[in-house]
XYZ file of C-alpha atoms in Angstrom:
340
model
C 50.032 100.519 80.779
C 50.318 102.877 77.074
C 53.304 102.707 74.914
C 53.882 106.356 73.654
C 55.898 105.184 70.822
C 53.020 102.906 69.299
C 50.596 104.283 67.205
C 47.819 102.651 68.844
C 48.292 104.095 72.139
C 47.006 107.381 69.846
C 43.632 106.291 69.041
C 40.427 107.855 70.860
C 36.579 107.388 70.416
C 35.104 111.308 68.635
C 31.667 110.813 69.044
C 30.948 111.869 64.833
C 28.124 114.549 65.876
C 31.466 116.529 67.313
C 33.118 116.826 63.923
C 32.789 120.223 62.748
C 31.286 120.522 59.144
C 31.179 124.335 59.166
C 32.805 127.508 61.650
C 31.124 129.308 63.636
C 30.124 132.317 63.529
C 31.571 134.623 64.736
C 35.284 132.822 64.462
C 36.300 133.883 67.960
C 33.102 132.420 69.060
C 34.783 128.917 69.499
C 35.854 127.536 72.725
C 38.950 127.094 74.087
C 40.303 125.212 76.387
C 43.555 126.034 78.358
C 46.155 123.496 79.739
C 48.352 125.350 82.611
C 51.508 122.824 82.518
C 53.025 124.552 85.604
C 49.422 124.048 87.532
C 48.425 120.851 85.981
C 44.692 122.588 84.953
C 41.825 122.833 82.548
C 40.158 125.667 82.472
C 36.911 126.240 79.711
C 36.732 129.302 77.725
C 36.567 130.993 74.253
C 38.353 132.309 71.910
C 37.954 135.153 71.957
C 39.298 135.592 75.622
C 42.484 134.254 74.337
C 44.627 136.953 76.067
C 43.722 136.908 79.135
C 46.028 133.396 79.484
C 48.549 134.462 77.745
C 52.000 136.558 79.396
C 52.918 139.377 78.777
C 56.445 139.266 77.256
C 55.427 136.798 74.547
C 56.457 136.624 70.475
C 53.083 135.515 68.801
C 54.179 133.725 65.210
C 51.676 133.002 62.178
C 51.661 131.036 59.093
C 50.069 133.097 56.047
C 50.348 130.468 53.844
C 47.145 129.911 51.204
C 44.844 127.323 50.197
C 44.839 126.813 46.656
C 41.394 125.638 45.090
C 43.449 122.466 44.414
C 41.172 119.889 43.803
C 40.099 119.042 39.524
C 37.805 116.868 37.933
C 38.691 115.823 34.325
C 38.439 113.662 32.049
C 41.043 110.519 29.926
C 41.381 110.284 26.485
C 38.705 107.709 27.042
C 36.658 109.483 28.669
C 36.841 107.839 31.805
C 36.586 110.150 34.907
C 39.251 111.708 37.171
C 40.070 113.407 39.867
C 43.282 115.574 40.711
C 44.715 116.903 43.868
C 47.900 119.374 43.401
C 50.401 118.939 46.236
C 52.863 120.848 46.076
C 55.378 121.629 43.051
C 58.831 120.170 42.238
C 61.856 120.931 40.554
C 61.568 122.490 36.547
C 57.829 122.884 36.620
C 57.024 119.211 38.141
C 54.098 118.594 40.612
C 53.625 116.035 43.075
C 49.491 115.696 42.839
C 46.999 112.683 43.896
C 44.934 111.379 41.027
C 42.057 109.457 41.956
C 41.034 107.319 38.744
C 44.212 104.587 36.645
C 46.252 106.285 35.165
C 49.813 105.131 33.328
C 53.334 106.612 32.758
C 52.674 109.224 29.367
C 48.915 109.220 29.864
C 47.226 112.525 29.192
C 44.332 114.006 31.334
C 41.707 116.869 30.018
C 40.776 119.305 32.232
C 38.536 122.906 32.109
C 40.240 125.841 30.370
C 42.768 124.151 27.735
C 44.223 122.202 30.341
C 46.123 119.254 30.005
C 47.802 117.082 32.335
C 50.639 114.702 31.149
C 51.418 111.701 34.381
C 55.506 111.692 34.304
C 56.282 109.422 37.586
C 53.811 107.115 39.309
C 55.207 106.770 42.689
C 54.326 103.748 45.335
C 53.353 106.042 48.366
C 50.155 106.511 45.619
C 51.209 110.155 44.430
C 52.175 111.061 41.129
C 54.550 113.303 39.049
C 53.149 115.228 36.366
C 53.230 118.330 34.405
C 50.642 121.182 33.589
C 49.750 122.224 30.009
C 47.518 124.884 28.630
C 47.348 125.643 24.936
C 50.745 123.565 24.741
C 52.918 125.841 26.477
C 54.286 124.795 30.003
C 52.753 125.969 33.137
C 54.753 127.673 35.892
C 54.028 127.347 39.488
C 51.845 130.964 40.001
C 50.268 130.729 36.698
C 48.785 127.439 37.432
C 47.360 129.029 40.483
C 45.511 131.366 38.862
C 44.028 128.469 36.747
C 43.381 126.192 39.700
C 41.550 129.148 41.167
C 39.195 129.634 38.167
C 38.145 126.051 37.565
C 38.917 124.380 40.997
C 37.793 123.571 44.420
C 38.843 124.230 47.641
C 40.234 120.138 49.043
C 38.510 120.156 52.618
C 39.462 117.315 54.389
C 37.726 114.054 53.712
C 35.991 113.816 56.984
C 33.813 117.156 56.526
C 31.780 114.566 54.509
C 30.523 117.382 51.915
C 31.659 119.659 48.566
C 32.961 123.264 49.558
C 30.464 125.990 48.561
C 31.300 129.962 48.357
C 31.501 130.324 52.218
C 34.284 127.861 52.496
C 36.055 130.334 50.199
C 36.290 133.008 52.984
C 35.930 130.167 55.985
C 38.940 127.862 54.836
C 41.380 130.553 54.650
C 43.077 133.013 57.334
C 42.326 136.569 57.605
C 46.341 137.143 56.710
C 46.127 134.377 54.423
C 49.360 135.640 51.468
C 51.318 133.270 50.043
C 49.914 131.055 48.051
C 51.003 127.100 48.457
C 48.965 124.883 50.805
C 46.064 122.502 49.740
C 45.005 122.616 53.680
C 44.653 125.405 56.081
C 46.696 126.570 58.881
C 42.956 125.801 61.207
C 44.428 127.102 64.693
C 44.384 130.456 63.017
C 41.170 130.067 61.646
C 40.165 131.654 65.265
C 40.656 135.233 64.632
C 38.411 137.977 63.894
C 39.897 141.425 62.589
C 38.747 142.441 66.151
C 41.492 140.293 67.824
C 43.780 139.844 65.590
C 44.350 143.801 66.092
C 43.728 143.583 69.903
C 47.063 141.102 69.984
C 49.060 142.850 67.286
C 49.073 145.930 69.434
C 49.793 144.002 72.836
C 52.461 141.335 71.247
C 55.460 141.297 68.800
C 53.652 139.767 66.122
C 55.280 137.787 62.926
C 54.235 135.722 60.112
C 56.274 132.576 58.512
C 55.266 130.570 55.745
C 54.625 126.530 55.964
C 52.785 125.444 53.037
C 50.692 122.871 54.739
C 51.074 119.730 52.105
C 47.911 116.975 51.846
C 50.908 114.430 53.913
C 49.450 116.186 56.968
C 45.859 113.961 56.632
C 48.151 110.952 56.177
C 47.025 108.680 58.818
C 50.355 106.769 61.133
C 50.091 103.216 59.808
C 53.325 101.995 61.223
C 53.155 99.842 64.530
C 55.629 102.134 65.927
C 55.852 106.481 65.421
C 59.623 106.133 64.862
C 59.084 104.488 61.791
C 56.336 106.281 60.254
C 58.181 108.302 57.289
C 57.407 112.220 57.996
C 56.086 113.914 54.853
C 57.971 117.141 53.967
C 56.585 120.872 53.442
C 58.357 123.812 51.709
C 58.522 126.985 54.587
C 60.088 130.145 54.694
C 61.622 132.556 57.642
C 61.412 136.089 56.462
C 64.147 138.309 58.021
C 62.179 140.067 60.412
C 60.464 136.669 61.844
C 63.950 135.290 62.291
C 65.519 138.067 64.213
C 61.854 138.085 66.413
C 62.878 133.904 66.591
C 66.565 134.306 68.022
C 65.709 137.082 70.756
C 62.573 135.989 71.986
C 62.217 134.426 75.402
C 58.777 133.219 75.463
C 57.255 132.028 72.088
C 53.877 131.340 70.781
C 53.001 128.968 67.881
C 49.594 129.164 66.533
C 49.707 125.608 64.921
C 51.462 123.019 64.336
C 52.262 124.370 61.183
C 54.579 127.071 63.034
C 55.588 125.425 65.736
C 56.991 122.591 63.116
C 58.927 125.334 61.119
C 60.348 126.859 64.280
C 61.337 123.875 65.632
C 63.143 122.569 62.455
C 65.007 126.070 62.387
C 65.849 125.603 65.966
C 67.937 122.499 65.014
C 68.711 123.398 61.247
C 69.113 126.988 61.474
C 67.726 126.929 58.338
C 65.435 129.751 57.210
C 64.171 128.041 53.893
C 63.575 124.543 52.625
C 61.342 121.042 53.226
C 60.628 120.680 56.744
C 60.123 116.845 57.471
C 60.382 117.274 61.117
C 58.508 115.228 63.444
C 57.680 116.249 66.877
C 56.724 113.236 69.641
C 57.341 112.496 72.990
C 60.699 111.454 72.062
C 61.532 114.622 69.885
C 60.278 117.364 72.288
C 60.077 120.972 71.273
C 63.161 123.071 72.180
C 62.034 126.589 71.198
C 58.295 126.802 71.601
C 56.756 126.678 75.031
C 53.271 128.092 74.403
C 50.932 126.427 71.302
C 47.371 127.273 70.376
C 46.227 124.541 68.338
C 43.092 122.509 67.236
C 41.851 118.909 68.333
C 43.181 116.699 65.873
C 42.712 113.327 64.151
C 43.208 109.969 66.017
C 46.909 108.328 65.250
C 47.788 111.359 63.385
C 51.398 112.829 63.638
C 49.610 116.128 64.903
C 48.414 114.854 67.607
C 51.889 113.197 68.306
C 53.196 116.213 68.537
C 50.674 117.511 71.306
C 51.971 114.868 73.273
C 55.440 115.650 72.555
C 54.249 118.777 74.508
C 52.562 117.833 77.471
C 53.050 113.604 77.346
C 50.818 110.897 75.713
C 48.975 110.143 78.589
C 47.859 113.944 79.294
C 47.159 114.608 75.963
C 44.422 111.738 75.852
C 43.154 112.836 79.311
C 42.698 116.889 77.674
C 40.794 114.976 74.491
C 38.830 112.825 77.372
C 37.417 115.809 79.056
C 36.763 118.233 75.513
C 34.706 114.949 74.134
C 32.981 115.230 77.613
C 32.071 118.839 77.521
C 31.426 118.669 73.461
C 33.589 120.873 72.133
C 34.381 120.723 67.974
C 36.752 118.858 66.243
C 39.027 119.102 63.408
C 39.702 121.421 61.332
C 36.530 123.939 61.872
C 36.585 123.143 65.445
C 37.271 124.485 68.525
C 40.622 125.307 69.242
C 43.331 124.564 72.514
C 46.035 126.283 73.952
C 48.883 124.935 76.042
C 50.729 126.715 78.163
């Protein structure tokens, strides 16, 4: 008997060839697996038929975060190479980053465009706290983003096993990406074409909120018991219109796990901005979101545990098994799944 509170229960075998390293074109030609909880049935379709499966009176919520070119390569004074990944801004123009290459407190790192990074803190979880300078001036977040977009690389997930290219600059951003702050795309939204988006806007109450996806989203759960996992936090913001829609909505479609966590955090805390560290799993089920559009997620990740919060562990594994059998493409550039 599988235990939904044990991390090992969320493992599954995925053939390597089912890991998508590039998206399909057009984006809405991706496959869509639809699981209906009422009838306990699975339907195989394509993303462009999404509206065939949605009820009339549903409110749709999307994440308008924008991915930063957060990965940069530089050198230490000694000439040793370093790679830095911006995770998120902290207070007082300090930033949480990950650095590949040995560094110590007080060390200076050198990058293109006269960027100098000063290491301030070394955290036990592998992250570092730094400041960015350009020509001796400390950089605020907006100036930093502008500079990173000149010299940086899109931080494609490691499982794609390739460097980013020119096409990713379009493919790895949603059509409605607006607010810079993410280091990973809200991938369920990558399937929308302009045409599909317009149709959805014409028919439904469509709203945008922001959650800046952090590097923690890819962090595997190491704890044996899932409830011992220290959940990462990510900055979110729900605007006035989205809040009003949310308060009125009787049926909610969350496009993606990021939107789900933001809405569910709001439903519990009544906060419209701040740091969201909500961990949805079978012991902490959704209370506001009743329809979920998402991709297929990594084994033993908090994201597959979030799926299990909607349909249970055994059904999650059954759906994933079916998706593997039908050769769905997995992860960020992969196919979609709709839970209704």
